[in-house]
Amino acid sequence: AQSVTQPDIHITVSEGASLELRCNYSYGATPYLFWYVQSPGQGLQLLLKYFSGDTLVQGIKGFEAEFKRSQSSFNLRKPSVHWSDAAEYFCAVGNTGTASKLTFGTGTRLQVTL
Amino acid sequence: SAVISQKPSRDICQRGTSLTIQCQVDSQVTMMFWYRQQPGQSLTLIATANQGSEATYESGFVIDKFPISRPNLTFSTLTVSNMSPEDSSIYLCSVRQGESRYNEQFFGPGTRLTVL
């Protein structure tokens, strides 16, 4: 069975500082990996996804993530955080079946201080 | 992209009652899903809503507790039956256009349910 671990429940960074959110997955084959962001009162928005190819994936809002098979990781990064980035971030893994069900991590809440 | 609306956005219900949540999409979609997000926890897939047939439930979820309807390609409902405080969660509708796993999966704003 697939699973996702986000070890950091809550992270606080200063505006302008760099950010890295950790994600580790467990899956028997090549995973399909996603990062979603959930702002208060909003639905989840897809930041980026990895299916194959280049292991460094660029997303929206200046985010990027790197797939490292050897470490079973898919960490999310941003070089300079903005106050509007404060939100809940979810890493997810999709299976390779037709339905491609998503399994989510427990999320990391990002707080940005000014 | 797909724009998803859910009704109600939030509700407070009494133990033992039932609540039906509606999900409306602005375009026809192939796949519709219902998720639950319990307080402080991750999203858990409840079921896949199938048009014209019974929903496909995940382990731990049953039709008697979470009946689902999907009469067409743009609308679905989830009912939370005989509610208890443990059902207090955010319930999210999600859609994907086409069956391909490469298609983006969109999420609605959620319905925040509190059961007293």
mmCIF file of C-alpha atoms in Angstrom:
data_model
loop_
_atom_site.group_PDB
_atom_site.id
_atom_site.type_symbol
_atom_site.label_atom_id
_atom_site.label_comp_id
_atom_site.label_asym_id
_atom_site.label_seq_id
_atom_site.Cartn_x
_atom_site.Cartn_y
_atom_site.Cartn_z
ATOM 1 C CA ALA A 1 0.000 0.000 0.000
ATOM 2 C CA GLN A 2 1.197 3.490 -0.749
ATOM 3 C CA SER A 3 1.815 6.032 1.986
ATOM 4 C CA VAL A 4 3.155 9.538 2.454
ATOM 5 C CA THR A 5 4.955 11.039 5.427
ATOM 6 C CA GLN A 6 5.343 14.733 6.065
ATOM 7 C CA PRO A 7 7.542 14.897 9.151
ATOM 8 C CA ASP A 8 6.981 18.583 9.877
ATOM 9 C CA ILE A 9 3.550 19.470 11.205
ATOM 10 C CA HIS A 10 4.245 23.159 11.500
ATOM 11 C CA ILE A 11 7.010 25.386 10.090
ATOM 12 C CA THR A 12 7.600 29.084 10.615
ATOM 13 C CA VAL A 13 9.820 31.112 8.302
ATOM 14 C CA SER A 14 10.496 34.785 7.852
ATOM 15 C CA GLU A 15 9.340 36.506 4.720
ATOM 16 C CA GLY A 16 12.117 36.439 2.148
ATOM 17 C CA ALA A 17 13.740 33.369 3.633
ATOM 18 C CA SER A 18 14.067 30.107 1.773
ATOM 19 C CA LEU A 19 11.706 27.207 2.404
ATOM 20 C CA GLU A 20 11.917 23.451 2.199
ATOM 21 C CA LEU A 21 9.016 21.177 3.105
ATOM 22 C CA ARG A 22 9.811 17.505 3.445
ATOM 23 C CA CYS A 23 7.896 14.622 1.954
ATOM 24 C CA ASN A 24 8.745 10.928 2.009
ATOM 25 C CA TYR A 25 6.707 8.314 0.206
ATOM 26 C CA SER A 26 6.335 4.587 0.154
ATOM 27 C CA TYR A 27 5.324 2.942 -3.076
ATOM 28 C CA GLY A 28 6.411 -0.223 -4.840
ATOM 29 C CA ALA A 29 6.801 1.206 -8.322
ATOM 30 C CA THR A 30 7.620 4.545 -9.875
ATOM 31 C CA PRO A 31 5.364 6.943 -8.035
ATOM 32 C CA TYR A 32 3.280 9.786 -9.294
ATOM 33 C CA LEU A 33 3.883 12.627 -6.832
ATOM 34 C CA PHE A 34 2.036 15.844 -6.155
ATOM 35 C CA TRP A 35 2.153 18.895 -3.952
ATOM 36 C CA TYR A 36 -1.069 20.720 -3.120
ATOM 37 C CA VAL A 37 -1.652 23.911 -1.147
ATOM 38 C CA GLN A 38 -4.751 24.639 0.905
ATOM 39 C CA SER A 39 -5.407 28.211 1.963
ATOM 40 C CA PRO A 40 -8.000 28.934 4.665
ATOM 41 C CA GLY A 41 -11.492 28.488 3.269
ATOM 42 C CA GLN A 42 -10.143 27.395 -0.091
ATOM 43 C CA GLY A 43 -10.009 24.081 -1.853
ATOM 44 C CA LEU A 44 -6.735 22.368 -2.590
ATOM 45 C CA GLN A 45 -4.722 23.824 -5.435
ATOM 46 C CA LEU A 46 -2.133 21.838 -7.335
ATOM 47 C CA LEU A 47 1.350 23.352 -7.068
ATOM 48 C CA LEU A 48 3.264 20.814 -9.115
ATOM 49 C CA LYS A 49 3.439 17.165 -10.060
ATOM 50 C CA TYR A 50 5.995 14.552 -11.046
ATOM 51 C CA PHE A 51 5.304 11.642 -13.334
ATOM 52 C CA SER A 52 8.617 10.935 -15.032
ATOM 53 C CA GLY A 53 11.614 12.595 -16.658
ATOM 54 C CA ASP A 54 13.478 15.493 -15.121
ATOM 55 C CA THR A 55 13.571 14.988 -11.370
ATOM 56 C CA LEU A 56 13.462 18.730 -10.679
ATOM 57 C CA VAL A 57 9.930 19.931 -11.249
ATOM 58 C CA GLN A 58 8.856 23.534 -11.521
ATOM 59 C CA GLY A 59 5.441 24.588 -10.323
ATOM 60 C CA ILE A 60 3.286 27.621 -9.863
ATOM 61 C CA LYS A 61 3.969 30.505 -7.485
ATOM 62 C CA GLY A 62 7.726 29.977 -7.705
ATOM 63 C CA PHE A 63 7.729 26.542 -6.095
ATOM 64 C CA GLU A 64 9.848 23.600 -7.187
ATOM 65 C CA ALA A 65 10.288 20.048 -5.979
ATOM 66 C CA GLU A 66 12.950 17.429 -6.486
ATOM 67 C CA PHE A 67 12.275 13.726 -6.785
ATOM 68 C CA LYS A 68 15.001 11.604 -5.206
ATOM 69 C CA ARG A 69 14.346 7.931 -5.710
ATOM 70 C CA SER A 70 17.233 6.848 -3.497
ATOM 71 C CA GLN A 71 15.757 8.746 -0.575
ATOM 72 C CA SER A 72 12.084 8.161 -1.447
ATOM 73 C CA SER A 73 11.619 11.889 -1.130
ATOM 74 C CA PHE A 74 9.862 14.679 -2.978
ATOM 75 C CA ASN A 75 10.702 17.855 -1.057
ATOM 76 C CA LEU A 76 9.106 21.165 -1.914
ATOM 77 C CA ARG A 77 11.267 24.285 -2.084
ATOM 78 C CA LYS A 78 10.954 27.982 -2.629
ATOM 79 C CA PRO A 79 13.937 30.360 -2.614
ATOM 80 C CA SER A 80 12.105 33.346 -1.140
ATOM 81 C CA VAL A 81 8.857 33.016 0.767
ATOM 82 C CA HIS A 82 6.104 35.629 0.589
ATOM 83 C CA TRP A 83 3.593 36.292 3.353
ATOM 84 C CA SER A 84 0.835 35.049 1.036
ATOM 85 C CA ASP A 85 2.447 31.602 1.028
ATOM 86 C CA ALA A 86 1.128 30.956 4.523
ATOM 87 C CA ALA A 87 -1.115 27.914 4.121
ATOM 88 C CA GLU A 88 -1.297 24.156 4.575
ATOM 89 C CA TYR A 89 0.783 22.091 2.178
ATOM 90 C CA PHE A 90 0.008 18.492 1.294
ATOM 91 C CA CYS A 91 2.196 15.981 -0.453
ATOM 92 C CA ALA A 92 0.390 13.157 -2.247
ATOM 93 C CA VAL A 93 1.244 10.005 -4.137
ATOM 94 C CA GLY A 94 -0.894 8.532 -6.894
ATOM 95 C CA ASN A 95 -0.983 4.886 -7.785
ATOM 96 C CA THR A 96 -0.491 3.639 -11.301
ATOM 97 C CA GLY A 97 -3.920 2.095 -11.620
ATOM 98 C CA THR A 98 -6.537 3.474 -13.951
ATOM 99 C CA ALA A 99 -8.348 5.291 -11.178
ATOM 100 C CA SER A 100 -5.083 6.750 -9.899
ATOM 101 C CA LYS A 101 -6.230 7.345 -6.361
ATOM 102 C CA LEU A 102 -4.338 9.924 -4.370
ATOM 103 C CA THR A 103 -2.939 9.205 -0.935
ATOM 104 C CA PHE A 104 -2.152 12.325 1.052
ATOM 105 C CA GLY A 105 0.316 13.103 3.784
ATOM 106 C CA THR A 106 -0.838 14.742 7.000
ATOM 107 C CA GLY A 107 0.152 18.178 5.802
ATOM 108 C CA THR A 108 2.571 20.899 6.906
ATOM 109 C CA ARG A 109 1.220 24.193 8.109
ATOM 110 C CA LEU A 110 3.441 27.087 7.015
ATOM 111 C CA GLN A 111 3.470 30.300 8.972
ATOM 112 C CA VAL A 112 5.284 33.331 7.548
ATOM 113 C CA THR A 113 6.482 36.083 9.824
ATOM 114 C CA LEU A 114 7.042 39.601 8.568
ATOM 115 C CA SER B 1 -9.713 23.683 -15.325
ATOM 116 C CA ALA B 2 -12.838 22.836 -13.394
ATOM 117 C CA VAL B 3 -14.652 25.070 -10.930
ATOM 118 C CA ILE B 4 -16.332 23.152 -8.124
ATOM 119 C CA SER B 5 -18.929 24.432 -5.707
ATOM 120 C CA GLN B 6 -20.200 22.681 -2.611
ATOM 121 C CA LYS B 7 -23.314 23.235 -0.548
ATOM 122 C CA PRO B 8 -23.509 23.818 2.299
ATOM 123 C CA SER B 9 -20.148 25.370 3.049
ATOM 124 C CA ARG B 10 -20.580 24.516 6.707
ATOM 125 C CA ASP B 11 -23.195 23.091 9.036
ATOM 126 C CA ILE B 12 -23.727 22.182 12.654
ATOM 127 C CA CYS B 13 -25.858 19.082 13.131
ATOM 128 C CA GLN B 14 -27.253 17.048 15.942
ATOM 129 C CA ARG B 15 -26.214 13.507 16.676
ATOM 130 C CA GLY B 16 -28.360 10.929 14.890
ATOM 131 C CA THR B 17 -29.395 13.149 12.007
ATOM 132 C CA SER B 18 -28.227 13.050 8.386
ATOM 133 C CA LEU B 19 -26.757 15.712 6.117
ATOM 134 C CA THR B 20 -26.559 15.724 2.331
ATOM 135 C CA ILE B 21 -23.696 17.617 0.720
ATOM 136 C CA GLN B 22 -23.954 18.720 -2.874
ATOM 137 C CA CYS B 23 -21.120 19.044 -5.362
ATOM 138 C CA GLN B 24 -21.592 20.938 -8.618
ATOM 139 C CA VAL B 25 -18.970 21.217 -11.355
ATOM 140 C CA ASP B 26 -18.999 23.814 -14.123
ATOM 141 C CA SER B 27 -18.076 21.262 -16.786
ATOM 142 C CA GLN B 28 -18.595 17.590 -17.463
ATOM 143 C CA VAL B 29 -16.044 15.406 -15.738
ATOM 144 C CA THR B 30 -15.333 11.721 -15.862
ATOM 145 C CA MET B 31 -14.120 11.087 -12.344
ATOM 146 C CA MET B 32 -15.660 12.430 -9.150
ATOM 147 C CA PHE B 33 -14.398 11.632 -5.680
ATOM 148 C CA TRP B 34 -15.366 12.359 -2.092
ATOM 149 C CA TYR B 35 -12.724 12.896 0.578
ATOM 150 C CA ARG B 36 -12.844 13.419 4.318
ATOM 151 C CA GLN B 37 -10.400 15.605 6.218
ATOM 152 C CA GLN B 38 -10.683 15.049 9.939
ATOM 153 C CA PRO B 39 -9.369 17.720 12.304
ATOM 154 C CA GLY B 40 -5.593 17.800 12.211
ATOM 155 C CA GLN B 41 -5.415 14.876 9.837
ATOM 156 C CA SER B 42 -4.880 14.227 6.185
ATOM 157 C CA LEU B 43 -7.381 13.779 3.407
ATOM 158 C CA THR B 44 -8.847 10.312 3.177
ATOM 159 C CA LEU B 45 -10.676 9.045 0.105
ATOM 160 C CA ILE B 46 -14.191 7.932 0.952
ATOM 161 C CA ALA B 47 -15.390 6.773 -2.448
ATOM 162 C CA THR B 48 -15.403 7.279 -6.180
ATOM 163 C CA ALA B 49 -18.783 8.463 -7.422
ATOM 164 C CA ASN B 50 -19.790 6.615 -10.575
ATOM 165 C CA GLN B 51 -22.389 7.984 -12.907
ATOM 166 C CA GLY B 52 -25.386 5.708 -13.227
ATOM 167 C CA SER B 53 -24.079 3.057 -10.889
ATOM 168 C CA GLU B 54 -23.182 2.485 -7.278
ATOM 169 C CA ALA B 55 -20.195 4.323 -5.885
ATOM 170 C CA THR B 56 -16.932 2.500 -5.232
ATOM 171 C CA TYR B 57 -16.080 2.724 -1.549
ATOM 172 C CA GLU B 58 -12.673 2.579 0.078
ATOM 173 C CA SER B 59 -11.850 0.291 2.930
ATOM 174 C CA GLY B 60 -13.519 1.470 6.112
ATOM 175 C CA PHE B 61 -16.360 3.304 4.387
ATOM 176 C CA VAL B 62 -19.769 1.786 3.630
ATOM 177 C CA ILE B 63 -22.746 2.793 1.581
ATOM 178 C CA ASP B 64 -25.175 2.734 4.495
ATOM 179 C CA LYS B 65 -23.164 5.403 6.274
ATOM 180 C CA PHE B 66 -22.117 7.455 3.249
ATOM 181 C CA PRO B 67 -24.641 7.016 0.430
ATOM 182 C CA ILE B 68 -23.548 8.746 -2.745
ATOM 183 C CA SER B 69 -25.473 9.726 -5.828
ATOM 184 C CA ARG B 70 -24.192 10.852 -9.201
ATOM 185 C CA PRO B 71 -27.062 11.428 -11.609
ATOM 186 C CA ASN B 72 -24.973 13.127 -14.310
ATOM 187 C CA LEU B 73 -21.457 14.230 -15.257
ATOM 188 C CA THR B 74 -21.569 17.526 -13.346
ATOM 189 C CA PHE B 75 -23.279 16.741 -10.043
ATOM 190 C CA SER B 76 -22.915 14.447 -7.065
ATOM 191 C CA THR B 77 -24.167 14.232 -3.507
ATOM 192 C CA LEU B 78 -22.708 12.683 -0.383
ATOM 193 C CA THR B 79 -24.933 11.950 2.590
ATOM 194 C CA VAL B 80 -23.496 11.495 6.053
ATOM 195 C CA SER B 81 -26.049 9.306 7.823
ATOM 196 C CA ASN B 82 -26.851 8.838 11.497
ATOM 197 C CA MET B 83 -24.130 11.267 12.435
ATOM 198 C CA SER B 84 -21.982 11.122 15.541
ATOM 199 C CA PRO B 85 -19.372 13.606 16.786
ATOM 200 C CA GLU B 86 -16.696 11.443 15.138
ATOM 201 C CA ASP B 87 -18.118 12.500 11.762
ATOM 202 C CA SER B 88 -17.073 16.096 12.393
ATOM 203 C CA SER B 89 -14.774 16.781 9.460
ATOM 204 C CA ILE B 90 -14.328 18.707 6.279
ATOM 205 C CA TYR B 91 -15.800 16.831 3.327
ATOM 206 C CA LEU B 92 -14.313 17.622 -0.057
ATOM 207 C CA CYS B 93 -15.521 16.882 -3.529
ATOM 208 C CA SER B 94 -12.836 16.307 -6.140
ATOM 209 C CA VAL B 95 -12.966 15.820 -9.893
ATOM 210 C CA ARG B 96 -10.735 14.782 -12.729
ATOM 211 C CA GLN B 97 -11.519 15.326 -16.384
ATOM 212 C CA GLY B 98 -10.860 12.070 -18.150
ATOM 213 C CA GLU B 99 -9.637 8.854 -16.619
ATOM 214 C CA SER B 100 -5.989 9.484 -17.348
ATOM 215 C CA ARG B 101 -3.870 9.761 -14.251
ATOM 216 C CA TYR B 102 -2.011 12.590 -15.982
ATOM 217 C CA ASN B 103 -5.034 14.855 -15.801
ATOM 218 C CA GLU B 104 -5.113 17.306 -12.941
ATOM 219 C CA GLN B 105 -7.405 16.568 -10.040
ATOM 220 C CA PHE B 106 -9.369 19.568 -8.783
ATOM 221 C CA PHE B 107 -10.867 20.039 -5.343
ATOM 222 C CA GLY B 108 -13.880 21.896 -4.107
ATOM 223 C CA PRO B 109 -13.769 24.334 -1.158
ATOM 224 C CA GLY B 110 -15.109 21.707 1.216
ATOM 225 C CA THR B 111 -18.027 21.422 3.605
ATOM 226 C CA ARG B 112 -17.146 21.855 7.253
ATOM 227 C CA LEU B 113 -19.395 19.636 9.357
ATOM 228 C CA THR B 114 -19.676 19.818 13.128
ATOM 229 C CA VAL B 115 -21.746 17.186 14.915
ATOM 230 C CA LEU B 116 -22.872 17.920 18.454
#
